[in-house]
PDB file of C-alpha atoms in Angstrom:
ATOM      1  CA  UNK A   1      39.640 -20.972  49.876  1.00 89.00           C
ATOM      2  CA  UNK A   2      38.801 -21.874  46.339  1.00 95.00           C
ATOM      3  CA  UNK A   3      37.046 -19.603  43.835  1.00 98.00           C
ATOM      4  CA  UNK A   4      35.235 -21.804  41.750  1.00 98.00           C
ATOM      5  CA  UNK A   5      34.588 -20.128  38.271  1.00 98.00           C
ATOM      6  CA  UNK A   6      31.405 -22.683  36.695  1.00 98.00           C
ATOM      7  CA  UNK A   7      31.164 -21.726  33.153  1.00 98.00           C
ATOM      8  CA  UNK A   8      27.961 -23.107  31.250  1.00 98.00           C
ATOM      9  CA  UNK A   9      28.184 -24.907  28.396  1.00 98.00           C
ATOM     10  CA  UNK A  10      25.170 -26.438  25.636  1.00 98.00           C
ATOM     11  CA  UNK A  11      25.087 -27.436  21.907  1.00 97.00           C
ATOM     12  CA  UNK A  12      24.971 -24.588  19.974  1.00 98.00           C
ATOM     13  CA  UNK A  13      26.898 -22.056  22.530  1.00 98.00           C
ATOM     14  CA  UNK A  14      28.870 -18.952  20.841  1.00 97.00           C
ATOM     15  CA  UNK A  15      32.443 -20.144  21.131  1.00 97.00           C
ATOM     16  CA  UNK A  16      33.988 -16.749  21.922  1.00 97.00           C
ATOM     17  CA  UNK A  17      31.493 -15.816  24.531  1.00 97.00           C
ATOM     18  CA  UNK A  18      33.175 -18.881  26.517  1.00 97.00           C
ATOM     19  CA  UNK A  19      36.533 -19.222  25.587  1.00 98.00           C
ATOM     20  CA  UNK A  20      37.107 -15.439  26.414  1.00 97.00           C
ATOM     21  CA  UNK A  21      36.006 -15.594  29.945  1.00 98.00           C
ATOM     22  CA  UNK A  22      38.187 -19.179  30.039  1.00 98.00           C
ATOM     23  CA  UNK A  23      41.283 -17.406  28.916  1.00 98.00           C
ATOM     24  CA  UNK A  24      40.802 -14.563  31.404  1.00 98.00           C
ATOM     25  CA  UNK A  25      40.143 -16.405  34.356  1.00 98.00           C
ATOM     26  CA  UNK A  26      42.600 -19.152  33.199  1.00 97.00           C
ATOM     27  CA  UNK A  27      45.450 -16.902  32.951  1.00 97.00           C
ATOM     28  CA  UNK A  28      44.525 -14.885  36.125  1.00 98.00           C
ATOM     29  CA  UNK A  29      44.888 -18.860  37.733  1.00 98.00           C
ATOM     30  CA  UNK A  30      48.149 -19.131  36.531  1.00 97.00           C
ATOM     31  CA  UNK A  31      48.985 -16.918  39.513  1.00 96.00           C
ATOM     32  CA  UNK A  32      45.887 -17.219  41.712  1.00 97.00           C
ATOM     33  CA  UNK A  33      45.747 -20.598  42.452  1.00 96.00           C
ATOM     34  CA  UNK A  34      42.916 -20.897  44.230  1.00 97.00           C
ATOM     35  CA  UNK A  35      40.722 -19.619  40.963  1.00 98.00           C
ATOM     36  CA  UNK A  36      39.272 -23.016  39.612  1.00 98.00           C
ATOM     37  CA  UNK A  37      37.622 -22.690  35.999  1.00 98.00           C
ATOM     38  CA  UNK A  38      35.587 -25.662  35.002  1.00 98.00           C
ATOM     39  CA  UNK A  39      33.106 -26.439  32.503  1.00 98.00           C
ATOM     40  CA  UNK A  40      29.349 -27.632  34.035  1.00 98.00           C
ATOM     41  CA  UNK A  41      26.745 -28.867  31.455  1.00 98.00           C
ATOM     42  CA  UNK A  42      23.399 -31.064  32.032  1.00 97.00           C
ATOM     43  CA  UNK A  43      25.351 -34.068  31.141  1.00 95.00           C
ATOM     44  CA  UNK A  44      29.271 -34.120  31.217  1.00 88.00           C
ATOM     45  CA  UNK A  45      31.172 -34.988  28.025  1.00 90.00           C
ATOM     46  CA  UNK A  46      31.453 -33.512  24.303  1.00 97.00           C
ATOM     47  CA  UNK A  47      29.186 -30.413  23.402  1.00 97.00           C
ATOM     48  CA  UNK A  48      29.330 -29.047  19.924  1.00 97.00           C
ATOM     49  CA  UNK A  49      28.820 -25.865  19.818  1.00 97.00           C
ATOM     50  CA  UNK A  50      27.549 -22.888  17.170  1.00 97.00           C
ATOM     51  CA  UNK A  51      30.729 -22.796  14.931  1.00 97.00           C
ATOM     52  CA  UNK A  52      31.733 -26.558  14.867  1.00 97.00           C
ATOM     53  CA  UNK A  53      33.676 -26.023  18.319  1.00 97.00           C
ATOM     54  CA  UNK A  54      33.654 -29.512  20.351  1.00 98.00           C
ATOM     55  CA  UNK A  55      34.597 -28.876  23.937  1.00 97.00           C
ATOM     56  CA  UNK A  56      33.831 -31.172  27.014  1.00 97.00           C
ATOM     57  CA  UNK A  57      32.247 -30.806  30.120  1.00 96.00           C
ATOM     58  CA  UNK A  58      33.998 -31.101  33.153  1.00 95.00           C
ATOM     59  CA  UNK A  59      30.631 -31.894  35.260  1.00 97.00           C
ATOM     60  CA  UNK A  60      27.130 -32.673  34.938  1.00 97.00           C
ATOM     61  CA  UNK A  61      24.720 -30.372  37.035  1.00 98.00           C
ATOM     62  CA  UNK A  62      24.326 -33.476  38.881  1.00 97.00           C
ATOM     63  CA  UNK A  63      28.345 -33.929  40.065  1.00 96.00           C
ATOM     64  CA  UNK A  64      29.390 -30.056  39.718  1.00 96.00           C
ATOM     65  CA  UNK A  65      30.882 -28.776  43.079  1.00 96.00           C
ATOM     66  CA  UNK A  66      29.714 -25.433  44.735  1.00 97.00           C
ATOM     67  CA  UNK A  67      30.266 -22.236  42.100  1.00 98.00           C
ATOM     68  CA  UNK A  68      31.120 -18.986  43.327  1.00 98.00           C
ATOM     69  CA  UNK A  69      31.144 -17.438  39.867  1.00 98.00           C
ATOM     70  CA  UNK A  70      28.875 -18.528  37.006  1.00 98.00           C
ATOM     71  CA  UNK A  71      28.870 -17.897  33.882  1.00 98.00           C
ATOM     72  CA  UNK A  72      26.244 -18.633  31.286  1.00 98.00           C
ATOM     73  CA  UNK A  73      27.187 -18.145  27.611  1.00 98.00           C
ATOM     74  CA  UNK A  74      24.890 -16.948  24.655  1.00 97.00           C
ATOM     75  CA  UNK A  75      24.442 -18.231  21.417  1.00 96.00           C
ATOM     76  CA  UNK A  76      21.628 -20.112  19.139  1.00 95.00           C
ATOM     77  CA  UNK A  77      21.440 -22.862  21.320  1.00 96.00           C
ATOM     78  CA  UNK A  78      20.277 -20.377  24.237  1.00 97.00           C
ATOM     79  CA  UNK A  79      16.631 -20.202  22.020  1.00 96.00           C
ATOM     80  CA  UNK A  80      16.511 -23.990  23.041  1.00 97.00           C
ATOM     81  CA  UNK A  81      17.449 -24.029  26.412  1.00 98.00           C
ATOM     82  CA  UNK A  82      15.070 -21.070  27.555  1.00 97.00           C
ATOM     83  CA  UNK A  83      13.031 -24.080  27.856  1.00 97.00           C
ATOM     84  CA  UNK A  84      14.628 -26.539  28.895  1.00 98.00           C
ATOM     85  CA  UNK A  85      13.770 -26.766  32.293  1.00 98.00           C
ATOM     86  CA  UNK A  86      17.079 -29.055  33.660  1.00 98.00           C
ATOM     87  CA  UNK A  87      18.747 -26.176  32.771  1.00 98.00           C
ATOM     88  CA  UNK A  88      16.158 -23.484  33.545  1.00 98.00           C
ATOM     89  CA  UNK A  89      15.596 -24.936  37.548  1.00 98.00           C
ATOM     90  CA  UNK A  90      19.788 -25.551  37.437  1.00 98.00           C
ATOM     91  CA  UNK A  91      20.594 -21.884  37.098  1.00 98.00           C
ATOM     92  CA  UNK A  92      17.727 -21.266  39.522  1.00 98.00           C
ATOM     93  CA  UNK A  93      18.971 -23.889  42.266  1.00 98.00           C
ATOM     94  CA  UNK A  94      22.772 -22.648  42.179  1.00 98.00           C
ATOM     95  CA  UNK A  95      22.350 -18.835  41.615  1.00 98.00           C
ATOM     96  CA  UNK A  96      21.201 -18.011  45.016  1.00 98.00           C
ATOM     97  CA  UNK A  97      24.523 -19.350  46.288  1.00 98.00           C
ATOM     98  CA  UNK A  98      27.231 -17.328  44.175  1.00 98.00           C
ATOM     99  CA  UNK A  99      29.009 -14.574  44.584  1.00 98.00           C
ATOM    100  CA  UNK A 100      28.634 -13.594  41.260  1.00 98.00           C
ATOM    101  CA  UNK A 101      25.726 -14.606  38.085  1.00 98.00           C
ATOM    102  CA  UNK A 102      27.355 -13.611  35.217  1.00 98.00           C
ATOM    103  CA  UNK A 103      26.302 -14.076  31.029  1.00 98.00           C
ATOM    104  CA  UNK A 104      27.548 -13.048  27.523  1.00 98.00           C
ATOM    105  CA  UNK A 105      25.356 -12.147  24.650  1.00 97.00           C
ATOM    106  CA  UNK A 106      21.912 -13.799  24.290  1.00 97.00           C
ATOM    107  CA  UNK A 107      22.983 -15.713  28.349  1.00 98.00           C
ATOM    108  CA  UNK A 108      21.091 -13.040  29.542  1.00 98.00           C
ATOM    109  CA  UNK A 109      17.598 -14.613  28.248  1.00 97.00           C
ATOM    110  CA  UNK A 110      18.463 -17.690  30.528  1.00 98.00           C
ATOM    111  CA  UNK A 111      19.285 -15.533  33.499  1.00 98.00           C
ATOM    112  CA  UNK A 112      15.459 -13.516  32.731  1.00 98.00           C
ATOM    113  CA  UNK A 113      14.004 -17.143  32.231  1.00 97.00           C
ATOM    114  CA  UNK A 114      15.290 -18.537  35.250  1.00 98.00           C
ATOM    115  CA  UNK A 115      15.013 -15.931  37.805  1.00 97.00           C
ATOM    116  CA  UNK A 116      18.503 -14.077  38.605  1.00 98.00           C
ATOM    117  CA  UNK A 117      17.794 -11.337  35.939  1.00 97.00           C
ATOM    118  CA  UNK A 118      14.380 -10.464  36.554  1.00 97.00           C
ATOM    119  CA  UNK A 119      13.649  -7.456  37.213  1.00 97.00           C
ATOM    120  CA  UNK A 120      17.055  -5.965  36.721  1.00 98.00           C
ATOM    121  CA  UNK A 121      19.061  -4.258  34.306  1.00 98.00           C
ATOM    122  CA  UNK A 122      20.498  -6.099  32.054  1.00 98.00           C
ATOM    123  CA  UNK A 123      22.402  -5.916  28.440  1.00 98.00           C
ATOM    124  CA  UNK A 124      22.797  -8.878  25.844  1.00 98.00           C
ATOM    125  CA  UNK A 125      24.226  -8.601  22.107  1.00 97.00           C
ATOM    126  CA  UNK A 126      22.931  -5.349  19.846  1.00 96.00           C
ATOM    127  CA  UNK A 127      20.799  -7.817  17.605  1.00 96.00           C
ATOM    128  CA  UNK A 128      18.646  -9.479  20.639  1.00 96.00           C
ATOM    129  CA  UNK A 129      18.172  -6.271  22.559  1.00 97.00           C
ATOM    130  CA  UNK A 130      14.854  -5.874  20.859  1.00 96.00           C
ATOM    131  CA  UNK A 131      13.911  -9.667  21.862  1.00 96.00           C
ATOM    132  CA  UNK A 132      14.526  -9.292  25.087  1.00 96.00           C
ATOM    133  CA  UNK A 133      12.791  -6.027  25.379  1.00 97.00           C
ATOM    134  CA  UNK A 134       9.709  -7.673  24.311  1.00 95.00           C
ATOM    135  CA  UNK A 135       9.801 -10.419  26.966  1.00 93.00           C
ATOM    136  CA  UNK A 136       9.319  -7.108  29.247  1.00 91.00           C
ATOM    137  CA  UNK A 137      10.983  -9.352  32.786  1.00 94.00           C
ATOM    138  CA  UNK A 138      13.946  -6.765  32.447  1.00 97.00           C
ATOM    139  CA  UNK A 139      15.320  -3.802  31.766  1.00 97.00           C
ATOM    140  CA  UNK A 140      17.613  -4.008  28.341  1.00 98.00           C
ATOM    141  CA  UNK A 141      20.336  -0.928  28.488  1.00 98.00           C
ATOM    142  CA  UNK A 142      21.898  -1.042  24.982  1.00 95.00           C
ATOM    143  CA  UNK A 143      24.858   0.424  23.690  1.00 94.00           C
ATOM    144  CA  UNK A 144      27.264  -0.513  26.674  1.00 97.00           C
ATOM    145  CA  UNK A 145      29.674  -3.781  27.276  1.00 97.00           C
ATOM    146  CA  UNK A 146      28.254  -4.865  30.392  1.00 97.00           C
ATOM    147  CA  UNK A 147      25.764  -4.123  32.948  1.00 98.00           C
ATOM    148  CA  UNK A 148      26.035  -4.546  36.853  1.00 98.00           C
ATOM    149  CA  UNK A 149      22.827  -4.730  39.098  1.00 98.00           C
ATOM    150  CA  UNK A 150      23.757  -6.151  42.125  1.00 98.00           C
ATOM    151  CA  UNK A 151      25.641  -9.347  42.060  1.00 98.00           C
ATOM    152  CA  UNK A 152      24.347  -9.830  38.385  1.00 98.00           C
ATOM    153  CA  UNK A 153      26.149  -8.782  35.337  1.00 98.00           C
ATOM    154  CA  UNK A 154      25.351  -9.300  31.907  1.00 98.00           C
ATOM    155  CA  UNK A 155      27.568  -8.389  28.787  1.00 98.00           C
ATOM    156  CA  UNK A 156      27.267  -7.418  25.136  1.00 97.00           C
ATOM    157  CA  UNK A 157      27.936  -9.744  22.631  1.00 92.00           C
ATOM    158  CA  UNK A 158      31.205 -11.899  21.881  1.00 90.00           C
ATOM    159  CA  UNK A 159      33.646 -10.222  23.075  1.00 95.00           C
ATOM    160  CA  UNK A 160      32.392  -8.471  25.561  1.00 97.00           C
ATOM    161  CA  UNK A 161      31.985 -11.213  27.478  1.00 97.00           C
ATOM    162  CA  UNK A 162      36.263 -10.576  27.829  1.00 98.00           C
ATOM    163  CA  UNK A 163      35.778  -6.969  28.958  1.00 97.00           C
ATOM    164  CA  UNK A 164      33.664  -8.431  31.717  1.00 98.00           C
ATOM    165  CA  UNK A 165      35.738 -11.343  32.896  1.00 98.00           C
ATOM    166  CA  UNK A 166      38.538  -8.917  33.325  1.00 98.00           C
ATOM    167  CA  UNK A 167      36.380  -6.556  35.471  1.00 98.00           C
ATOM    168  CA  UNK A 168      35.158  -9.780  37.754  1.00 98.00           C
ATOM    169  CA  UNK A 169      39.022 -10.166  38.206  1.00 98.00           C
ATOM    170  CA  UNK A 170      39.182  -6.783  39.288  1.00 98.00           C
ATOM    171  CA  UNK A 171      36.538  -7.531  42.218  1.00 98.00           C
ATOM    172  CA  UNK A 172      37.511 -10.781  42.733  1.00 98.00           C
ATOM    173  CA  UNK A 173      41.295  -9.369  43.501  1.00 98.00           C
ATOM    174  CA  UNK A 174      42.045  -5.716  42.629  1.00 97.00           C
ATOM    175  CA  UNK A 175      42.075  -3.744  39.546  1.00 98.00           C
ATOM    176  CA  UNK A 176      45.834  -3.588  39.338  1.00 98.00           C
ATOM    177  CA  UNK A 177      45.953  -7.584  39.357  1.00 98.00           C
ATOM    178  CA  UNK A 178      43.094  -7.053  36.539  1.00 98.00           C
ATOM    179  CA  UNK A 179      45.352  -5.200  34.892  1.00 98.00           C
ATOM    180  CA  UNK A 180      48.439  -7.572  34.496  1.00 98.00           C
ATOM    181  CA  UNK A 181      46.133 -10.343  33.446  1.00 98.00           C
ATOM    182  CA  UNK A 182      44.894  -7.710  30.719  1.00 97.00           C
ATOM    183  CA  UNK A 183      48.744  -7.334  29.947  1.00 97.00           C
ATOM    184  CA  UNK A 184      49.512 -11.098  29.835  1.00 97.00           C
ATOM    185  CA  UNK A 185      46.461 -11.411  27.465  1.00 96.00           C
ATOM    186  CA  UNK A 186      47.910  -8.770  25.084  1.00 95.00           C
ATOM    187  CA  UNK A 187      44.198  -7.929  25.248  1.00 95.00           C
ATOM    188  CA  UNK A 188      44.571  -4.747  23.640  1.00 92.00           C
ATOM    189  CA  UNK A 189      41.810  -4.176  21.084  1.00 90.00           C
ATOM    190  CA  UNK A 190      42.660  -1.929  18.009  1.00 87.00           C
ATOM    191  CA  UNK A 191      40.201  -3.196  15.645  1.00 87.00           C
ATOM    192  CA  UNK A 192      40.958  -2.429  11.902  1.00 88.00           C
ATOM    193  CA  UNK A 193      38.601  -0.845   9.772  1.00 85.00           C
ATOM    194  CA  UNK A 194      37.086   1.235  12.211  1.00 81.00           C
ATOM    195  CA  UNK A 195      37.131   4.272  10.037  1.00 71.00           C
ATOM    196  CA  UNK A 196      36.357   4.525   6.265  1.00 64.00           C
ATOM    197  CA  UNK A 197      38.701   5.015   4.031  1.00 58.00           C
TER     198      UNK A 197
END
């Protein structure tokens, strides 16, 4: 049976906090074929997003088939669409029926907004902790790369949203097959400058 992976997409979405989660769960497809990754927006076709990034839509919220996985991205454009209600009642209608509700960065204020994060724990990126503190519907851990509570889980910022995808591979499959796609990534961070000179 299909796994179908719906990844969220609006103007002004962080790139990375999308395309990470895409590679992951594209490469683990390479091998898994029955791991579908597609992009859902309120209308299908071109979004721009934060950096200049155009990307299109797969599906409308209107034609998008039944997602077992979704994932809803962070960026600017999320302080638009927490009220937006097409997208605020979307994420409301389809959450009930996943396996997993997933967001990186600031995604995490849609998830509050719209019901599948209220009430929980939750994380989002080190600058909008404070934000979403303030909004008191959850509770904002800080200083960790994602957060489970339940079938909800919320990531850091950026790139966190990778650490995360690889760990939904890990319970979608097993942690060894999480593992491999890790390896095939050559997702091995060593940052430089992490010490001064």
């Amino acid at each position: 049976m299909d796994i179908n992976v719906g990844i969220v997409l609006f103007e002004d979405a962080e790139e990375l906090d999308f395309v990470g989660p895409w590679e992951v769960f594209g490469m683990a497809a390479h091998e898994r074929r029955e791991l579908k990754p597609f992009f859902v927006a309120e209308r299908a076709g071109v979004i721009r997003c934060a950096k200049g990034m155009r990307v299109v839509a797969d599906h409308s919220f209107d034609d998008a088939p039944r997602i077992d996985v979704l994932l809803v991205p962070g960026g600017q454009g999320t302080r638009r669409e927490v009220s937006n209600r097409a997208m605020i009642d979307w994420i409301a209608r389809v959450a009930p029926g996943c396996r997993w509700v997933t967001s990186v960065c600031t995604g995490s204020l849609l998830l509050v907004e719209a019901g599948p994060g209220r009430g929980k724990q939750v994380t989002t990126h080190w600058g909008f902790v404070e934000t979403l503190r303030r909004r008191e519907d959850a509770t904002v851990l800080d200083d960790v790369r994602f957060v489970r509570d339940g079938n909800l889980v919320t990531s850091a910022g950026v790139s966190a949203g990778i650490d995360m995808s690889l760990w939904l591979i890990g319970q979608l499959y097993d942690p060894a097959f999480a593992r491999h796609v890790q390896r095939r990534m050559e997702y091995d961070p060593a940052p430089p400058y992490t010490a001064a000179a």
